[in-house]
Coordinates of C-alpha atoms in Angstrom, one line a residue:
Chain A
M107 CA 96.4 90.0 141.0
F108 CA 98.2 93.3 140.8
I109 CA 97.8 95.5 137.7
D110 CA 98.9 99.0 136.9
G111 CA 96.8 100.7 134.2
L112 CA 99.5 102.9 132.8
Q113 CA 103.3 103.4 133.0
Y114 CA 105.8 105.0 130.6
C115 CA 109.1 104.4 132.4
N116 CA 112.6 104.5 131.0
W117 CA 112.6 100.8 130.5
S118 CA 115.5 98.8 131.9
N119 CA 116.4 95.8 133.9
K120 CA 116.0 97.9 137.0
I121 CA 112.4 98.9 136.2
F122 CA 111.6 95.2 135.4
E123 CA 113.1 94.1 138.7
D124 CA 111.2 96.8 140.6
W125 CA 108.0 95.4 138.9
R126 CA 108.9 92.0 140.3
S127 CA 109.7 93.3 143.7
A128 CA 106.3 95.0 143.8
N129 CA 104.8 91.7 142.5
L130 CA 103.0 93.4 139.6
T131 CA 101.1 90.9 137.5
A132 CA 100.6 93.2 134.6
V133 CA 101.3 96.7 133.5
H134 CA 99.7 98.7 130.7
V135 CA 102.7 100.1 129.0
T136 CA 102.6 103.1 126.6
I137 CA 104.4 102.0 123.4
S138 CA 103.9 105.3 121.5
Y139 CA 102.7 108.9 121.9
H140 CA 103.1 110.7 118.6
E141 CA 104.9 108.0 116.7
Q142 CA 103.6 107.1 113.3
F143 CA 103.0 103.5 112.3
R144 CA 106.5 102.6 111.2
E145 CA 108.0 104.3 114.3
T146 CA 105.6 102.4 116.5
V147 CA 106.7 99.2 114.8
S148 CA 110.3 100.1 115.8
N149 CA 109.1 100.5 119.4
F150 CA 107.6 97.0 119.2
E151 CA 110.9 95.8 117.9
K152 CA 112.6 97.2 120.9
W153 CA 110.2 95.5 123.2
N154 CA 110.8 92.2 121.4
V155 CA 114.4 92.6 122.4
Y156 CA 113.5 93.3 126.0
F157 CA 111.3 90.1 126.0
E158 CA 114.3 88.2 124.7
N159 CA 116.8 89.7 127.2
F160 CA 114.6 89.8 130.3
S161 CA 112.5 86.7 129.7
N162 CA 112.9 85.8 133.4
L163 CA 111.1 89.1 134.4
I164 CA 108.7 90.1 131.7
M165 CA 106.5 88.7 128.9
P166 CA 103.9 90.1 126.5
A167 CA 100.2 89.9 127.4
Y168 CA 98.0 89.1 124.4
T169 CA 95.4 87.1 126.2
I170 CA 93.9 86.6 129.7
S171 CA 95.8 83.3 129.8
D172 CA 99.0 85.2 129.3
I173 CA 98.2 87.3 132.4
E174 CA 97.3 84.2 134.4
Y175 CA 100.5 82.5 133.2
A176 CA 102.6 85.6 134.3
K177 CA 101.0 85.5 137.8
A178 CA 101.6 81.8 138.2
N179 CA 105.2 82.1 136.9
K180 CA 106.2 85.3 138.8
K181 CA 106.6 87.4 135.7
T182 CA 105.1 90.8 134.8
A183 CA 102.9 90.7 131.7
V184 CA 103.2 93.8 129.5
I185 CA 100.0 95.1 127.9
F186 CA 100.6 97.6 125.1
G187 CA 98.8 100.8 124.4
F188 CA 99.0 104.0 122.3
Q189 CA 98.4 107.3 123.9
N190 CA 97.4 109.0 120.6
P191 CA 95.9 107.5 117.4
S192 CA 99.1 108.6 115.5
P193 CA 100.1 104.9 114.9
I194 CA 96.9 104.3 112.7
E195 CA 97.7 107.4 110.7
D196 CA 94.6 107.9 108.4
D197 CA 94.2 104.2 107.8
I198 CA 91.5 102.2 109.6
G199 CA 93.1 98.9 108.5
L200 CA 96.0 99.6 110.8
I201 CA 93.8 99.0 113.8
K202 CA 93.8 95.2 113.2
I203 CA 97.5 95.2 112.2
L204 CA 98.4 97.0 115.5
Y205 CA 96.2 94.6 117.4
R206 CA 98.0 91.6 115.9
L207 CA 101.3 93.3 116.9
G208 CA 100.1 93.3 120.5
G209 CA 98.3 96.7 120.9
R210 CA 95.4 96.5 123.3
F211 CA 94.6 100.1 124.3
M212 CA 94.4 103.3 122.2
Q213 CA 93.5 106.8 123.2
L214 CA 91.4 108.7 120.7
T215 CA 93.2 111.9 121.5
Y216 CA 96.3 113.1 123.3
N217 CA 95.4 116.6 124.7
N218 CA 94.9 118.0 121.2
Q219 CA 92.2 117.5 118.5
S220 CA 92.9 114.3 116.5
L221 CA 91.3 112.8 113.4
L222 CA 88.9 111.1 115.8
A223 CA 87.9 113.5 118.6
S224 CA 89.1 116.4 120.7
G225 CA 91.6 116.6 123.5
C226 CA 91.2 118.1 127.0
Y227 CA 93.4 121.0 126.1
E228 CA 91.4 122.2 123.1
E229 CA 89.1 125.2 123.7
K230 CA 86.4 123.6 121.6
D231 CA 85.3 120.0 121.6
N232 CA 83.0 118.8 118.8
G233 CA 82.8 115.3 120.1
L234 CA 83.5 112.4 117.8
S235 CA 84.4 113.0 114.1
R236 CA 83.1 110.8 111.3
M237 CA 86.3 108.8 111.4
G238 CA 86.1 108.7 115.2
K239 CA 82.9 106.8 115.1
E240 CA 84.2 104.4 112.5
V241 CA 87.4 103.8 114.5
I242 CA 85.4 103.1 117.7
E243 CA 83.4 100.4 115.8
E244 CA 86.5 98.9 114.4
M245 CA 88.3 98.9 117.8
N246 CA 85.2 97.2 119.2
R247 CA 85.3 94.6 116.5
V248 CA 89.0 93.9 116.7
G249 CA 89.4 94.1 120.4
L250 CA 91.4 97.4 121.0
I251 CA 90.2 99.1 124.2
I252 CA 89.1 102.8 123.9
D253 CA 91.0 105.0 126.4
M254 CA 89.8 108.6 126.9
S255 CA 92.3 109.7 129.6
H256 CA 93.5 112.7 127.6
S257 CA 90.2 113.6 125.8
G258 CA 87.8 116.5 126.2
E259 CA 84.5 116.2 128.1
K260 CA 82.2 115.9 125.1
S261 CA 84.4 113.6 123.2
T262 CA 84.7 111.3 126.3
I263 CA 80.9 111.2 126.8
E264 CA 80.3 110.4 123.2
A265 CA 83.0 107.7 123.1
I266 CA 81.5 106.0 126.1
E267 CA 78.1 106.1 124.5
H268 CA 79.1 105.1 121.0
S269 CA 81.2 102.2 122.1
K270 CA 79.4 98.9 122.3
L271 CA 82.0 97.7 124.8
P272 CA 83.1 99.3 128.1
I273 CA 85.9 101.8 127.7
T274 CA 88.5 103.0 130.1
I275 CA 90.0 106.2 131.4
S276 CA 93.3 104.5 132.2
H277 CA 95.1 107.3 134.0
A278 CA 93.3 110.3 135.5
N279 CA 91.6 111.4 138.8
P280 CA 88.2 112.8 139.7
S281 CA 87.8 116.6 139.3
F282 CA 85.8 116.7 142.5
W283 CA 89.2 116.1 144.3
H284 CA 91.5 118.1 142.1
N285 CA 90.2 120.2 139.3
A286 CA 92.6 119.9 136.5
K287 CA 92.2 119.7 132.7
R288 CA 93.2 116.1 132.8
N289 CA 90.9 115.0 135.6
K290 CA 87.3 113.9 135.1
S291 CA 83.9 115.3 136.0
N292 CA 81.4 113.3 138.1
E293 CA 79.2 113.1 135.0
I294 CA 81.9 111.3 133.1
L295 CA 82.9 109.0 136.0
K296 CA 79.3 107.9 136.6
L297 CA 78.6 107.3 133.0
L298 CA 81.9 105.4 132.6
A299 CA 81.0 103.1 135.5
S300 CA 77.3 102.7 134.5
K301 CA 78.6 101.2 131.2
G302 CA 81.0 98.8 132.8
G303 CA 84.1 101.0 132.3
I304 CA 87.1 101.5 134.6
L305 CA 89.1 104.5 135.9
G306 CA 92.8 104.0 136.6
L307 CA 93.8 106.4 139.3
S308 CA 96.9 108.5 138.5
L309 CA 99.9 109.3 140.6
Y310 CA 101.2 111.9 138.3
P311 CA 101.7 115.1 140.5
H312 CA 99.8 117.4 138.2
H313 CA 96.7 115.2 138.7
L314 CA 97.1 115.2 142.5
K315 CA 95.6 117.7 145.0
N316 CA 98.5 120.0 145.9
N317 CA 100.5 118.4 143.2
S318 CA 103.9 117.1 144.4
N319 CA 102.9 118.0 148.0
C320 CA 99.8 115.8 147.9
T321 CA 99.5 113.7 151.0
L322 CA 99.0 109.9 151.0
D323 CA 96.1 110.4 153.3
S324 CA 94.4 112.8 150.9
F325 CA 94.9 110.4 147.9
C326 CA 93.5 107.4 149.7
K327 CA 90.6 109.3 151.2
M328 CA 89.7 110.4 147.6
I329 CA 89.5 106.7 146.7
I330 CA 87.0 106.2 149.5
D331 CA 84.9 109.1 148.3
L332 CA 85.1 107.8 144.7
I333 CA 83.9 104.3 145.8
E334 CA 80.9 106.2 147.3
L335 CA 80.3 107.9 143.9
I336 CA 80.7 105.2 141.3
G337 CA 81.0 101.9 143.3
I338 CA 84.2 99.9 144.0
D339 CA 84.1 97.7 140.9
H340 CA 85.1 100.5 138.5
I341 CA 88.3 101.7 140.1
G342 CA 91.9 100.6 139.6
F343 CA 95.4 102.2 139.4
G344 CA 96.8 103.9 136.4
S345 CA 99.9 105.5 137.9
D346 CA 101.1 107.3 134.8
L347 CA 104.5 106.6 136.3
C348 CA 107.5 107.8 134.2
Q349 CA 110.3 106.4 136.4
D350 CA 113.8 107.3 135.4
Q351 CA 112.7 109.4 132.4
P352 CA 114.8 112.4 131.4
D353 CA 112.9 115.7 131.0
S354 CA 113.3 115.5 127.2
V355 CA 110.6 112.8 127.3
V356 CA 107.9 115.0 128.9
E357 CA 108.7 117.6 126.2
W358 CA 108.1 114.9 123.5
M359 CA 104.8 113.9 125.1
R360 CA 103.6 117.5 125.2
V361 CA 105.1 118.9 122.0
G362 CA 105.5 115.9 119.7
R363 CA 105.8 117.4 116.2
W364 CA 102.6 119.5 116.3
T365 CA 104.2 122.8 117.1
K366 CA 107.5 124.6 116.7
K367 CA 107.0 126.3 120.0
I368 CA 107.3 124.8 123.5
D369 CA 104.1 123.8 125.0
Y370 CA 104.3 123.3 128.8
G371 CA 101.1 121.3 129.1
E372 CA 100.3 120.9 132.8
G373 CA 103.7 122.4 133.7
S374 CA 105.1 125.9 133.2
A375 CA 108.2 127.7 132.0
S376 CA 109.6 127.6 135.5
N377 CA 108.6 124.0 136.1
S378 CA 109.0 122.6 132.6
G379 CA 110.3 119.1 133.4
F380 CA 108.7 116.1 135.0
P381 CA 107.2 117.2 138.3
K382 CA 108.7 115.9 141.6
M383 CA 106.9 112.8 142.6
P384 CA 105.1 112.7 146.1
S385 CA 107.4 111.4 148.8
W386 CA 105.2 108.3 149.3
F387 CA 105.2 107.3 145.6
K388 CA 108.5 107.8 143.9
G389 CA 108.4 104.6 141.9
N390 CA 107.4 101.0 141.6
K391 CA 109.0 100.2 145.0
D392 CA 106.4 102.4 146.8
W393 CA 103.1 100.7 146.0
K394 CA 103.0 99.2 149.5
N395 CA 102.6 102.7 151.0
I396 CA 99.2 103.1 149.2
L397 CA 98.0 99.6 149.9
N398 CA 98.9 99.9 153.6
K399 CA 97.2 103.3 153.9
L400 CA 94.0 101.9 152.3
Q401 CA 94.0 99.2 155.0
E402 CA 94.6 101.7 157.7
L403 CA 91.6 103.7 156.5
G404 CA 89.4 100.7 157.0
L405 CA 89.1 99.1 153.5
K406 CA 88.8 95.3 153.7
Q407 CA 91.4 93.1 152.0
E408 CA 88.8 92.0 149.3
E409 CA 88.2 95.7 148.6
I410 CA 91.9 96.4 148.3
D411 CA 92.3 93.4 146.1
K412 CA 89.7 94.8 143.7
I413 CA 91.4 98.2 143.4
K414 CA 94.8 96.6 143.2
G415 CA 94.1 94.5 140.2
L416 CA 91.0 92.4 140.2
N417 CA 88.9 95.1 138.7
W418 CA 91.4 95.6 135.9
F419 CA 91.5 91.8 135.4
N420 CA 87.7 91.5 135.2
F421 CA 87.5 94.5 132.9
L422 CA 90.1 92.9 130.5
K423 CA 88.3 89.6 130.7
K424 CA 85.1 91.3 129.5
T425 CA 86.8 93.0 126.5
K426 CA 87.1 91.1 123.3
G427 CA 90.8 91.7 122.8
F428 CA 92.1 89.4 125.5
R429 CA 90.3 86.2 124.5
Chain B
M216 CA 94.6 66.9 104.4
F217 CA 95.3 68.8 101.1
I218 CA 97.9 71.6 101.1
D219 CA 99.3 73.6 98.2
G220 CA 102.7 75.0 98.9
L221 CA 102.4 78.1 96.8
Q222 CA 99.8 80.2 95.0
Y223 CA 99.6 83.8 93.9
C224 CA 96.2 84.1 92.3
N225 CA 94.1 87.2 91.6
W226 CA 92.3 86.7 94.9
S227 CA 88.5 86.8 94.7
N228 CA 85.4 85.0 95.9
K229 CA 85.8 82.8 92.8
I230 CA 89.3 81.6 93.8
F231 CA 88.2 81.0 97.4
E232 CA 85.2 79.0 96.1
D233 CA 87.5 77.0 93.8
W234 CA 89.7 76.2 96.8
R235 CA 86.7 74.9 98.6
S236 CA 85.5 72.8 95.6
A237 CA 89.0 71.3 95.5
N238 CA 88.7 70.7 99.3
L239 CA 92.0 72.5 99.9
T240 CA 92.8 72.5 103.6
A241 CA 95.6 75.1 103.4
V242 CA 97.4 77.2 100.8
H243 CA 100.7 79.0 101.2
V244 CA 99.8 82.4 99.7
T245 CA 102.5 84.9 98.6
I246 CA 101.6 88.2 100.2
S247 CA 104.5 90.1 98.8
Y248 CA 107.3 90.0 96.1
H249 CA 109.2 93.3 96.1
E250 CA 107.0 95.2 98.5
Q251 CA 108.8 97.0 101.3
F252 CA 107.6 96.6 104.9
R253 CA 104.8 99.2 104.8
E254 CA 103.5 98.0 101.5
T255 CA 103.5 94.4 102.8
V256 CA 101.4 95.7 105.8
S257 CA 98.9 97.1 103.3
N258 CA 98.7 93.6 101.8
F259 CA 98.0 92.2 105.2
E260 CA 95.3 94.8 105.6
K261 CA 93.7 93.6 102.3
W262 CA 93.8 90.0 103.5
N263 CA 92.1 91.1 106.8
V264 CA 89.3 92.4 104.7
Y265 CA 89.1 89.1 102.7
F266 CA 88.9 87.2 106.0
E267 CA 86.0 89.4 107.2
N268 CA 84.1 89.2 103.9
F269 CA 84.7 85.5 103.1
S270 CA 84.8 84.1 106.6
N271 CA 82.7 81.2 105.4
L272 CA 85.4 80.1 102.9
I273 CA 88.8 81.1 104.3
M274 CA 90.7 81.8 107.5
P275 CA 94.2 82.7 108.5
A276 CA 96.6 80.0 109.6
Y277 CA 98.9 80.9 112.4
T278 CA 99.1 77.5 114.1
I279 CA 98.7 73.8 113.4
S280 CA 95.4 74.0 115.3
D281 CA 94.2 76.6 112.8
I282 CA 94.9 74.2 110.0
E283 CA 93.1 71.4 111.8
Y284 CA 90.2 73.7 112.6
A285 CA 90.0 74.7 108.9
K286 CA 89.9 71.0 107.9
A287 CA 87.1 70.2 110.4
N288 CA 85.1 73.3 109.4
K289 CA 85.5 73.0 105.7
K290 CA 87.4 76.2 105.3
T291 CA 90.8 76.9 103.6
A292 CA 93.5 78.1 105.9
V293 CA 95.8 80.7 104.4
I294 CA 99.5 80.6 105.3
F295 CA 101.4 83.7 104.4
G296 CA 104.8 84.0 102.8
F297 CA 107.2 86.5 101.2
Q298 CA 109.0 85.7 98.0
N299 CA 111.8 88.1 98.6
P300 CA 113.2 89.6 101.8
S301 CA 112.1 93.0 100.7
P302 CA 109.6 93.3 103.6
I303 CA 112.3 93.1 106.2
E304 CA 114.3 95.9 104.4
D305 CA 117.6 96.1 106.2
D306 CA 116.1 95.5 109.7
I307 CA 116.4 92.1 111.4
G308 CA 113.8 93.1 114.0
L309 CA 111.1 93.1 111.3
I310 CA 111.3 89.3 111.1
K311 CA 109.5 88.9 114.5
I312 CA 107.1 91.7 113.6
L313 CA 106.2 90.0 110.3
Y314 CA 105.8 86.7 112.1
R315 CA 103.4 88.3 114.5
L316 CA 101.4 89.7 111.5
G317 CA 101.1 86.1 110.2
G318 CA 104.1 85.6 107.9
R319 CA 105.4 82.0 108.0
F320 CA 107.6 81.6 104.9
M321 CA 110.3 83.9 103.5
Q322 CA 112.5 83.4 100.5
L323 CA 116.1 84.7 101.0
T324 CA 116.2 85.8 97.3
Y325 CA 113.9 86.3 94.3
N326 CA 116.0 85.5 91.2
N327 CA 118.5 88.3 92.0
Q328 CA 121.1 88.9 94.7
S329 CA 119.6 90.2 97.9
L330 CA 121.1 91.4 101.2
L331 CA 121.1 87.8 102.3
A332 CA 122.1 85.5 99.4
S333 CA 122.1 85.1 95.6
G334 CA 119.3 84.3 93.2
C335 CA 119.2 81.6 90.5
Y336 CA 119.5 84.3 87.7
E337 CA 122.7 85.8 89.0
E338 CA 125.9 84.8 87.1
K339 CA 127.8 84.5 90.4
D340 CA 126.6 83.2 93.7
N341 CA 128.7 83.8 96.8
G342 CA 126.4 81.9 99.0
L343 CA 125.1 83.4 102.2
S344 CA 126.1 87.0 103.2
R345 CA 126.8 88.0 106.7
M346 CA 123.3 89.3 107.2
G347 CA 122.0 86.2 105.5
K348 CA 123.4 84.0 108.2
E349 CA 122.0 86.3 110.9
V350 CA 118.6 86.3 109.3
I351 CA 118.5 82.5 109.0
E352 CA 119.3 82.3 112.8
E353 CA 116.6 84.8 113.6
M354 CA 114.1 83.0 111.3
N355 CA 114.9 79.8 113.1
R356 CA 114.4 81.4 116.5
V357 CA 111.1 83.2 115.5
G358 CA 109.5 80.5 113.4
L359 CA 109.7 81.8 109.9
I360 CA 110.4 79.0 107.4
I361 CA 113.3 79.5 105.0
D362 CA 112.3 79.0 101.3
M363 CA 115.0 78.8 98.6
S364 CA 112.8 78.3 95.5
H365 CA 114.3 81.2 93.6
S366 CA 117.8 81.0 95.0
G367 CA 121.1 80.0 93.4
E368 CA 122.8 76.6 93.8
K369 CA 125.4 77.6 96.3
S370 CA 123.1 79.9 98.4
T371 CA 120.6 77.1 98.6
I372 CA 123.1 74.5 99.8
E373 CA 124.5 76.9 102.4
A374 CA 121.0 77.8 103.6
I375 CA 120.1 74.2 104.1
E376 CA 123.3 73.6 106.0
H377 CA 123.2 76.8 108.1
S378 CA 119.6 76.4 109.2
K379 CA 119.0 74.5 112.4
L380 CA 115.5 73.6 111.2
P381 CA 114.4 72.0 108.0
I382 CA 113.8 74.4 105.1
T383 CA 111.7 74.3 102.0
I384 CA 111.9 74.8 98.3
S385 CA 108.2 75.5 98.1
H386 CA 107.7 75.7 94.3
A387 CA 110.2 74.2 91.9
N388 CA 110.9 70.9 90.0
P389 CA 113.9 68.6 89.7
S390 CA 116.4 69.6 87.0
F391 CA 116.8 65.9 86.1
W392 CA 113.4 66.2 84.5
H393 CA 113.5 69.7 83.1
N394 CA 116.7 71.7 83.2
A395 CA 115.7 75.3 84.0
K396 CA 117.3 78.0 86.1
R397 CA 114.5 77.7 88.6
N398 CA 114.6 73.9 88.9
K399 CA 116.9 72.1 91.4
S400 CA 119.9 69.8 91.1
N401 CA 119.9 66.2 92.5
E402 CA 122.5 67.4 95.0
I403 CA 120.2 70.1 96.4
L404 CA 117.2 67.8 96.5
K405 CA 119.0 65.0 98.3
L406 CA 120.5 67.4 100.8
L407 CA 117.1 69.1 101.4
A408 CA 115.5 65.7 102.1
S409 CA 118.3 64.5 104.2
K410 CA 117.8 67.5 106.5
G411 CA 114.0 66.9 106.8
G412 CA 113.1 69.6 104.2
I413 CA 110.3 69.5 101.6
L414 CA 110.0 70.2 97.9
G415 CA 106.7 71.6 96.5
L416 CA 106.3 70.6 92.9
S417 CA 105.5 73.4 90.6
L418 CA 102.9 73.5 87.8
Y419 CA 104.2 76.8 86.4
P420 CA 104.8 76.0 82.6
H421 CA 108.4 77.3 82.6
H422 CA 109.2 74.7 85.2
L423 CA 107.6 71.8 83.2
K424 CA 109.2 69.6 80.6
N425 CA 108.0 70.9 77.2
N426 CA 106.5 73.9 79.1
S427 CA 102.9 74.5 78.3
N428 CA 102.8 71.3 76.3
C429 CA 103.9 69.1 79.2
T430 CA 101.8 66.0 79.5
L431 CA 100.1 64.9 82.7
D432 CA 101.8 61.5 82.3
S433 CA 105.3 63.1 82.1
F434 CA 104.6 65.2 85.2
C435 CA 103.3 62.3 87.3
K436 CA 106.1 59.9 86.2
M437 CA 108.6 62.6 87.3
I438 CA 107.0 62.3 90.7
I439 CA 107.6 58.6 90.8
D440 CA 111.3 59.1 89.7
L441 CA 111.6 61.7 92.5
I442 CA 110.3 59.4 95.1
E443 CA 113.0 57.0 94.0
L444 CA 115.6 59.7 94.5
I445 CA 114.7 61.4 97.8
G446 CA 111.9 59.3 99.3
I447 CA 108.2 60.0 99.4
D448 CA 108.1 62.0 102.7
H449 CA 109.8 65.1 101.3
I450 CA 107.5 65.8 98.4
G451 CA 104.4 68.0 98.1
F452 CA 102.8 70.4 95.7
G453 CA 103.7 74.0 95.3
S454 CA 101.7 74.8 92.2
D455 CA 102.9 78.4 91.8
L456 CA 99.4 79.0 90.4
C457 CA 98.6 82.5 89.3
Q458 CA 95.0 82.0 88.4
D459 CA 93.2 85.0 86.9
Q460 CA 96.3 87.3 87.1
P461 CA 96.8 89.9 84.4
D462 CA 100.2 89.9 82.6
S463 CA 101.1 93.1 84.4
V464 CA 101.6 91.0 87.5
V465 CA 104.2 88.7 86.0
E466 CA 106.1 91.9 85.0
W467 CA 106.0 93.1 88.6
M468 CA 107.3 89.7 89.7
R469 CA 110.2 89.8 87.3
V470 CA 111.0 93.5 87.2
G471 CA 109.9 94.9 90.6
R472 CA 111.8 98.2 90.9
W473 CA 115.3 96.8 90.4
T474 CA 115.7 97.8 86.7
K475 CA 114.3 100.4 84.3
K476 CA 114.4 97.9 81.5
I477 CA 112.1 94.9 80.9
D478 CA 113.4 91.6 82.2
Y479 CA 111.6 88.6 80.7
G480 CA 112.7 86.1 83.3
E481 CA 111.8 82.7 82.1
G482 CA 109.8 84.2 79.3
S483 CA 110.9 86.1 76.2
A484 CA 110.0 89.2 74.2
S485 CA 107.7 87.1 72.1
N486 CA 106.2 85.3 75.1
S487 CA 106.3 88.0 77.8
G488 CA 103.1 87.4 79.7
F489 CA 102.0 84.5 81.9
P490 CA 102.6 81.2 79.9
K491 CA 99.6 79.1 78.9
M492 CA 98.9 76.6 81.6
P493 CA 98.9 72.9 80.6
S494 CA 95.5 71.6 79.5
W495 CA 95.3 69.3 82.5
F496 CA 96.0 72.0 85.1
K497 CA 94.4 75.3 84.3
G498 CA 93.5 76.2 87.9
N499 CA 92.2 75.0 91.3
K500 CA 89.5 73.0 89.7
D501 CA 91.9 70.6 88.1
W502 CA 93.7 69.0 91.0
K503 CA 91.8 65.8 90.6
N504 CA 93.5 65.2 87.2
I505 CA 96.8 64.9 88.9
L506 CA 95.6 62.9 91.8
N507 CA 93.7 60.4 89.5
K508 CA 96.8 60.0 87.3
L509 CA 99.0 59.2 90.3
Q510 CA 96.5 56.5 91.2
E511 CA 96.5 55.2 87.6
L512 CA 100.3 55.0 87.7
G513 CA 100.1 52.7 90.7
L514 CA 100.6 54.9 93.7
K515 CA 98.7 53.7 96.8
Q516 CA 96.2 56.0 98.4
E517 CA 98.4 56.5 101.5
E518 CA 101.2 57.6 99.2
I519 CA 99.0 60.0 97.4
D520 CA 97.8 61.4 100.7
K521 CA 101.3 62.1 101.7
I522 CA 102.1 64.1 98.5
K523 CA 98.7 65.7 98.6
G524 CA 99.1 67.3 102.0
L525 CA 100.3 65.1 104.8
N526 CA 103.9 65.8 104.1
W527 CA 103.4 69.5 104.2
F528 CA 101.3 69.1 107.3
N529 CA 104.0 67.1 109.0
F530 CA 106.7 69.5 107.9
L531 CA 104.7 72.5 109.3
K532 CA 104.2 70.6 112.5
K533 CA 108.0 70.1 112.9
T534 CA 108.7 73.8 112.4
K535 CA 108.7 76.2 115.3
G536 CA 106.4 78.8 113.8
F537 CA 103.1 76.8 113.9
R538 CA 103.1 75.9 117.5

């Protein structure tokens, strides 16, 4: 079982073949950032065409059985998520609709304040809004997993506490290793784990110690420290991999339609595009480097298996949405 | 097994309780007429709320198992259909999307010419358009059933012939009994049956001999004549029942947004609203009148069972969409 908790690649035959070479069982795929409902539907339409054209490589994952079927039949199961609540607009009824269409994860915010909560780039974070609480309850009822990767500290804590089901931070790293707006405090990580949640470890350079120059050794030693802090059962990968994407895409992620200026997010005017990936993880072909290093550092195979996908699988099994 | 092939009632607790009193296993419910995609999604949202609030009475039908589950658990399974291709707009990708949302039937036209074919009220009928042929192929592939109840003669014949799977005329009567624009020629009925299709018999007064004054005897004798013509396996009910609907709804059906004038459809200026239902079928409580009369006229129980729902059930089982 090998599951990546987040990717947003420039989808193509090549990417899907890389997934198969890496033997990825399932990938949580971002299907929209700032896209409204109808735009998100168009993205689902595009994926339906991928599923038709590349049915030998990929399939949609609506249930745990789909993921098991993918594993048995050497395909990669695609789990859909939204990085912002834009697709539900101001309409709570769209949660069930998007679930029916295949959505299984939704972030309550993407860096900025949303109708539901606050993002990690806002100066102030009031926690959950009135609609935010309603949406968490409906997501719990329907089976959409709450993802707080891009949310502020207070919003994240309140979401973990308000949700009756475990939530995820699908792609971020611990602040104790690299202090960045997108990385998470020990308080959040411990609370997340204590409630049965899961953290997907990011390989996006801005989330890594020394960014693009991060060493494989440092990344893997952080995992060992994190096991110490929150226990091994709450850790997976969420690579945040944007393989083959042009720089215009990172601008869309950061700027959407919320400003007329340029927002550089974690980047800067002199480094405005996608950051250079670390030499040991340039794409889906490089997973083996991390897995080998974890073994070299003394992790047992059963521990590596958990981090590699079993923890994600068990987490998804617990949630309502994959039954 | 008791299935009605079409209703568009003013949905309420009362209607759903009437369904249960009649012991209806499943009903094909119209979820949109002229509604565009986003409006149709809003209608699905409303139904999701009905399913939450009346879960003791109704449930959605996505598969044959759902219909069997409904029967075993004394609920009525709701099968969704669109009476016009308005919900797919000009976008063939929306067929799969609407299928995922629960749609299982779609008419290629509603009285007028559409992007796909011609309606039974048009003076000229060119048969299937280029997009019409593409849409039939995609509906076949995805599992949406083609319904030609409101289509013109030539379009209907071409749809039956172009479709690789059996199609339906879910709510209409034979022209040999009552010659109306919405009723169907012997040629269509025989072709429909020869390809494994099914006709749902309508109880809408404009489709009945002598309209609102039609006798129960006449209606049931027509069924016996129809069995003679096309065989018993291709006949079901499709009542077209609009129980409790205000007259504004029949105006929406007829006029939609395609004209600024009033179109009276099968009615007239002096009889512009919903026609008076025949005394022996005013609503879902009156099904027994028809079933008793069929028995009185000499049909065996196994024949009545077929017309009552087994034929619809077998038809749905054959289609791809309910697997």
